[in-house]
Coordinates of C-alpha atoms and ligand atoms in Angstrom, one line a residue:
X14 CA -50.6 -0.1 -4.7
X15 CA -50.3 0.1 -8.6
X16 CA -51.3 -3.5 -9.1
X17 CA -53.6 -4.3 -6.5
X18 CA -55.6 -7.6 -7.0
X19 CA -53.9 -8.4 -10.3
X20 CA -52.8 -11.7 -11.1
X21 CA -49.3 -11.3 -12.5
X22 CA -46.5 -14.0 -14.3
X23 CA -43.3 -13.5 -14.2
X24 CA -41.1 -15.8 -16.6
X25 CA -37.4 -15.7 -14.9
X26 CA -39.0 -14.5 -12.2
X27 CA -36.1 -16.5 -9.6
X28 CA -33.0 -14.1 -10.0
X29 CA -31.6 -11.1 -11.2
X30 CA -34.0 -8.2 -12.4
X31 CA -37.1 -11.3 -12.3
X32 CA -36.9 -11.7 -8.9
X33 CA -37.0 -7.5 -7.9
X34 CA -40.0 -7.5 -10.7
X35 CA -41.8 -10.9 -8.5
X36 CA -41.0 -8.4 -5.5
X37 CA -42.1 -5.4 -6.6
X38 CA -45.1 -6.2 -8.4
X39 CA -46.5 -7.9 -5.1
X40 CA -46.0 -5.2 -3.3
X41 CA -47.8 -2.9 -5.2
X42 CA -50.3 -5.8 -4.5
X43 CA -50.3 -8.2 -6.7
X44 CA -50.7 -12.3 -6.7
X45 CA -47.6 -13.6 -8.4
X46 CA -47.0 -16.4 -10.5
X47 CA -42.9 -17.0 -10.4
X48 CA -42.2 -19.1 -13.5
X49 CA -38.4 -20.6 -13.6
X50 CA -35.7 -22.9 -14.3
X51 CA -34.1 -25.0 -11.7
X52 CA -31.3 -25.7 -13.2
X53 CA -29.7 -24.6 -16.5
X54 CA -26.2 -25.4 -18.1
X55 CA -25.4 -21.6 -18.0
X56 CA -24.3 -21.5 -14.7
X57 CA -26.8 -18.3 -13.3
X58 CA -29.7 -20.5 -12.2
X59 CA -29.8 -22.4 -8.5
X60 CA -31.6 -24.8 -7.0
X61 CA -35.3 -23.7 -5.8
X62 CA -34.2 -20.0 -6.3
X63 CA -37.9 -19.8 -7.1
X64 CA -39.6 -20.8 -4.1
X65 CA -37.1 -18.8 -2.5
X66 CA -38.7 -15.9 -4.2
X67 CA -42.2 -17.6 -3.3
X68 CA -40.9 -18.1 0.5
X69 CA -40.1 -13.9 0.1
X70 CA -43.3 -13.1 -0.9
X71 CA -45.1 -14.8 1.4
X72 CA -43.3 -13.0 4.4
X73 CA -44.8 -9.9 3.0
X74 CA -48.2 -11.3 3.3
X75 CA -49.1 -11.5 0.1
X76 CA -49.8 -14.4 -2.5
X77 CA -47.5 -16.2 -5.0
X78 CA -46.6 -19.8 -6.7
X79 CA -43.5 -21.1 -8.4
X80 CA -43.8 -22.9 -11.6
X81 CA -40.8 -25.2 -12.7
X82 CA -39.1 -25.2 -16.2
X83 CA -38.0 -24.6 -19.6
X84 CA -39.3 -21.3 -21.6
X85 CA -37.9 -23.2 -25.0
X86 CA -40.7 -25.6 -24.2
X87 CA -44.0 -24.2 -25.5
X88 CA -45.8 -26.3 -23.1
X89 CA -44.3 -25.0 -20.5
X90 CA -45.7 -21.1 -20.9
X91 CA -49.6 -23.2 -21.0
X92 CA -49.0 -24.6 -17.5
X93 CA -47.8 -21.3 -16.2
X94 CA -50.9 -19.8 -17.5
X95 CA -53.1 -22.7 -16.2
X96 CA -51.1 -22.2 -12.9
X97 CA -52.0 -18.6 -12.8
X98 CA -55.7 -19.2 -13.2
X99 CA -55.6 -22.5 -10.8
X100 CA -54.6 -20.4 -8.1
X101 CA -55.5 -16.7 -8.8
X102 CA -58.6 -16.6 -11.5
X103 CA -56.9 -15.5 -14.1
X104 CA -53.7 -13.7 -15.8
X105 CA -53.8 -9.5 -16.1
X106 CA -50.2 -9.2 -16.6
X107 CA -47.0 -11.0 -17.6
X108 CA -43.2 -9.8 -17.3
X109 CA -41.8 -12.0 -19.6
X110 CA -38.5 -11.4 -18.7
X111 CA -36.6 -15.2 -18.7
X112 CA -33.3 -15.0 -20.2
X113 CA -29.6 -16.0 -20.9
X114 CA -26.4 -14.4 -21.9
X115 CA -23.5 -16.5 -22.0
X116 CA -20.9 -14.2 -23.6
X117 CA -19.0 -16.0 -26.5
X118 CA -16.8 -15.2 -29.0
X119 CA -18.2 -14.9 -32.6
X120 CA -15.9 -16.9 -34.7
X121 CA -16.3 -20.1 -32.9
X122 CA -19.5 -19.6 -31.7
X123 CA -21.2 -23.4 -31.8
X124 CA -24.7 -23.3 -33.4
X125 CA -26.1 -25.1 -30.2
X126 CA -25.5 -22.0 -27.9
X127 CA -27.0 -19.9 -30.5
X128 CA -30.1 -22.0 -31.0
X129 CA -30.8 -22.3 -27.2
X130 CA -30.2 -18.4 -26.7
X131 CA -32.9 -18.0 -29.5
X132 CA -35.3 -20.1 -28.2
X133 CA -35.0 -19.4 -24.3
X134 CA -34.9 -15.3 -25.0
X135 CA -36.5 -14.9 -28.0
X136 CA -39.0 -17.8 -28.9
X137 CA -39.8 -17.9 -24.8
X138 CA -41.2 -14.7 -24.9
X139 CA -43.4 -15.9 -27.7
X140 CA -44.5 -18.6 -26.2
X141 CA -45.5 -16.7 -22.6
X142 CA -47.0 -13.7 -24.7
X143 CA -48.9 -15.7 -26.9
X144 CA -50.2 -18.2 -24.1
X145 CA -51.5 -15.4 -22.0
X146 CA -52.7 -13.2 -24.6
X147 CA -55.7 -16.2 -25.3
X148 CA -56.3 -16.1 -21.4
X149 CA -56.4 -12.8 -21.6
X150 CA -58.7 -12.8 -24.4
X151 CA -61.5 -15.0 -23.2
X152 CA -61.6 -12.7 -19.7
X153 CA -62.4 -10.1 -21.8
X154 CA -60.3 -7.7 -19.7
X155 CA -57.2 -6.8 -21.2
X156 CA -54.5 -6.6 -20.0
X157 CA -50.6 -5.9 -20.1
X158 CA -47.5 -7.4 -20.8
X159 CA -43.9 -6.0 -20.4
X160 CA -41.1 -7.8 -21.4
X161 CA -37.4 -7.4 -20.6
X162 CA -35.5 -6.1 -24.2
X163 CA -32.5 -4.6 -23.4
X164 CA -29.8 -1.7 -24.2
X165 CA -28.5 -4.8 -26.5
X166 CA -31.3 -4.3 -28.7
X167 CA -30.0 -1.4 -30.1
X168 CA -26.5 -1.6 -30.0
X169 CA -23.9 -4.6 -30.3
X170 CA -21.1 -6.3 -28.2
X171 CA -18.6 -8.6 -29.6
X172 CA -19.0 -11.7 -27.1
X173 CA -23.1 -11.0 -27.7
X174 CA -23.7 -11.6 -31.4
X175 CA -26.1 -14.2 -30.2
X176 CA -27.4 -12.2 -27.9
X177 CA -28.4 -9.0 -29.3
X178 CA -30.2 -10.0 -32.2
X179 CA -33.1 -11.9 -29.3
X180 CA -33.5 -8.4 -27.5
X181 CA -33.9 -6.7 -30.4
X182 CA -36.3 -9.5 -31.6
X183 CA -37.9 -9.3 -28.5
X184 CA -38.6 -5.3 -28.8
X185 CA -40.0 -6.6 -32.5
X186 CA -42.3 -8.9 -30.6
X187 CA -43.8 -6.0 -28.2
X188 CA -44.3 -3.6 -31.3
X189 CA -46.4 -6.5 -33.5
X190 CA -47.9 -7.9 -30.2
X191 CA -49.0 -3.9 -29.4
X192 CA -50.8 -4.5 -32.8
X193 CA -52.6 -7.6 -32.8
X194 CA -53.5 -7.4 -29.7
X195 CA -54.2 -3.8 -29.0
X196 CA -58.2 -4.1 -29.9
X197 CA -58.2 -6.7 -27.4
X198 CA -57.3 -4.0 -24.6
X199 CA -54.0 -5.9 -24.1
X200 CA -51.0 -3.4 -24.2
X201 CA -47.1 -4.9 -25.3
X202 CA -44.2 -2.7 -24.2
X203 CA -40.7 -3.5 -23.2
X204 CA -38.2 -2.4 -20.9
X205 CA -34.4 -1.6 -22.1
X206 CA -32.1 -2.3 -19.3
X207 CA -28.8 -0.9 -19.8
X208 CA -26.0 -2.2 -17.2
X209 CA -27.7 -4.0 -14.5
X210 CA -26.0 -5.7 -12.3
X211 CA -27.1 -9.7 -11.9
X212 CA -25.7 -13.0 -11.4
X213 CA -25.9 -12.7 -15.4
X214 CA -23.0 -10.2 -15.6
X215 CA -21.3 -10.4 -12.5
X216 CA -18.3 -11.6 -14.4
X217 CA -17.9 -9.8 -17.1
X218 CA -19.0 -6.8 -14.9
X219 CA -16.1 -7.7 -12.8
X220 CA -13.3 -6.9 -15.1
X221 CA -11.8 -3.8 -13.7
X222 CA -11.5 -2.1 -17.0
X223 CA -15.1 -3.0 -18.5
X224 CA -16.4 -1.6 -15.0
X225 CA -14.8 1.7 -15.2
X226 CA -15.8 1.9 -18.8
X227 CA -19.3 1.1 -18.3
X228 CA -19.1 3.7 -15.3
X229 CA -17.8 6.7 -17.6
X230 CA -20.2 5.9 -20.2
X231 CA -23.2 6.3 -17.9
X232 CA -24.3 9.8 -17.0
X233 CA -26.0 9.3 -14.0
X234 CA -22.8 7.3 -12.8
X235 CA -23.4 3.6 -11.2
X236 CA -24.1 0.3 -12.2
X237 CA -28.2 -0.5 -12.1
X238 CA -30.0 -2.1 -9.8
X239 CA -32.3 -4.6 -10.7
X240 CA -35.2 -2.6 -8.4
X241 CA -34.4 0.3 -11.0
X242 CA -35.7 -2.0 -13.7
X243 CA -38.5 -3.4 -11.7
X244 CA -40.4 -0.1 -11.0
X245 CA -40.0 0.4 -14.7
X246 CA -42.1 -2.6 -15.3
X247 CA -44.5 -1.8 -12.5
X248 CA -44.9 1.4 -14.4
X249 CA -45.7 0.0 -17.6
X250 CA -48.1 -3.1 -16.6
X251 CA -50.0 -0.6 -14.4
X252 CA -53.0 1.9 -15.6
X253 CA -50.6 4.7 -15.0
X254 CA -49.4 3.1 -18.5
X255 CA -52.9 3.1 -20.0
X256 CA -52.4 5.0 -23.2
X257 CA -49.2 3.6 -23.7
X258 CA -48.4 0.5 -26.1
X259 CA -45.8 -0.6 -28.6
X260 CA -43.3 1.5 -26.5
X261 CA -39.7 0.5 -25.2
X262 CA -38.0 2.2 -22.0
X263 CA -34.6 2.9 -21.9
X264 CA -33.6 2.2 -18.2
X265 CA -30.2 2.9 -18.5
X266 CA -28.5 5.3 -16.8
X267 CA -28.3 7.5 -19.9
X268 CA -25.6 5.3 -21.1
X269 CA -27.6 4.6 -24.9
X270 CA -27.3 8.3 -25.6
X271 CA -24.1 9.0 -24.5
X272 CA -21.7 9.5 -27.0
X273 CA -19.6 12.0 -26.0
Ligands
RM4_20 C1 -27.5 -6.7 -21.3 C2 -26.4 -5.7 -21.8 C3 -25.4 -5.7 -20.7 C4 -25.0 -7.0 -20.3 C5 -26.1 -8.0 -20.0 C6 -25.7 -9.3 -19.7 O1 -28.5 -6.8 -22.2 O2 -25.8 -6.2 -23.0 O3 -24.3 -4.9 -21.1 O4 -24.2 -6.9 -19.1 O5 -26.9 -7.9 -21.1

């Protein structure tokens, strides 16, 4: 019960590594707010995956809304915070954690997939950070938030050029935010996932070759889960974490440092 009582967002918070962060951080007691998209032209997102989530949570008798739409819209990230206090006082953590990889070639890559990976991944996690970081402020509280960077923020893939540079950017984010916001007693850290396997890389994950690849390169030798993440975050938005700010977590496997 690392989180009990705390009144947690979690952007993405439907599928994939979101949805085992929703799950974990209300079992360790925690009201969650599950911000997501209905539908998106990427392909990874279904319909009410979030109150699915919701529908979860409440088996588990504990507490949690779904708020629909867009991280590119800054808007959106003020009614997620607004929904957060509505229905549980306030906002003492967020896992900004929505995302999108559509794996493309570089050469032809059109400037509309790049702009709407930038603003989903990168200016989304803005938007959420800087939205509940004035909540947070005027409870006077602190707080913590922990967003999903990635392996990809420190090294590249050739069908990711779009890609990498937002997780990297998004690591950038949790350093400055650790800064500004660090005499408010709201700590910024991210979590690194390496190879986690999602609706997001299910096919690329499927390949035969890439999979026995990724499975040599990775010294403890499977394919994460997202749970694996999701403790991670627990970790780091709980006072476990309390001293800790401005830091990144590999949770990889040991496939960064792997060489050979
Ligand atoms: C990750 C990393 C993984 C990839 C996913 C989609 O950040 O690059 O290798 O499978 O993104």
């Amino acid at each position: 019960m690392l989180l009990q009582g705390k009144s947690v967002i979690v952007t993405g918070g439907s599928r994939g590594i979101g949805r085992a962060i929703a799950l974990a951080v209300s079992r360790h007691g925690a009201d969650v707010t599950v911000a997501y998209r209905r539908d998106s032209d990427v392909g990874y997102t279904c319909a009410d995956a979030g109150l699915e989530v919701v529908a979860e949570i409440h088996a588990m008798g504990r507490r949690a809304v779904a708020v629909e739409g867009n991280i590119a819209d800054p808007a959106y990230s003020q009614a997620v915070v607004a929904a957060a206090v509505d229905s549980f006082g306030g906002v003492d953590v967020v896992a900004s954690n929505a995302g999108i990889c559509p794996f493309h070639a570089f050469l032809d890559l059109p400037p509309a997939l790049l702009q709407q990976t930038v603003d989903i991944n990168l200016n989304g996690a803005f938007y959420i950070t800087q939205a509940a970081a004035n909540q947070m402020k005027q409870q006077g509280r602190g707080g913590a938030i922990v967003a999903t960077s990635s392996i990809s923020a420190l090294v590249g893939g050739s069908m990711q050029t779009h890609y990498t540079p937002t997780k990297a950017g998004v690591h950038s984010l949790m350093q400055s935010c650790a800064i500004a916001l660090g005499p408010l007693g709201i700590r910024c850290n991210s979590v690194m996932p390496g190879a986690i396997l999602t609706d997001m890389n299910r096919d690329d994950l499927s390949a035969p070759t890439k999979l026995t690849y990724f499975k040599q390169r990775i010294p403890l030798g499977r394919i994460g889960q997202p749970e694996d993440v999701a403790d991670c975050v627990v970790f780091l938005a709980s006072d476990m974490a309390r001293y800790v700010t401005g830091a990144s977590l590999l949770v990889d496997g040991g496939m960064f440092v792997n060489l050979q």
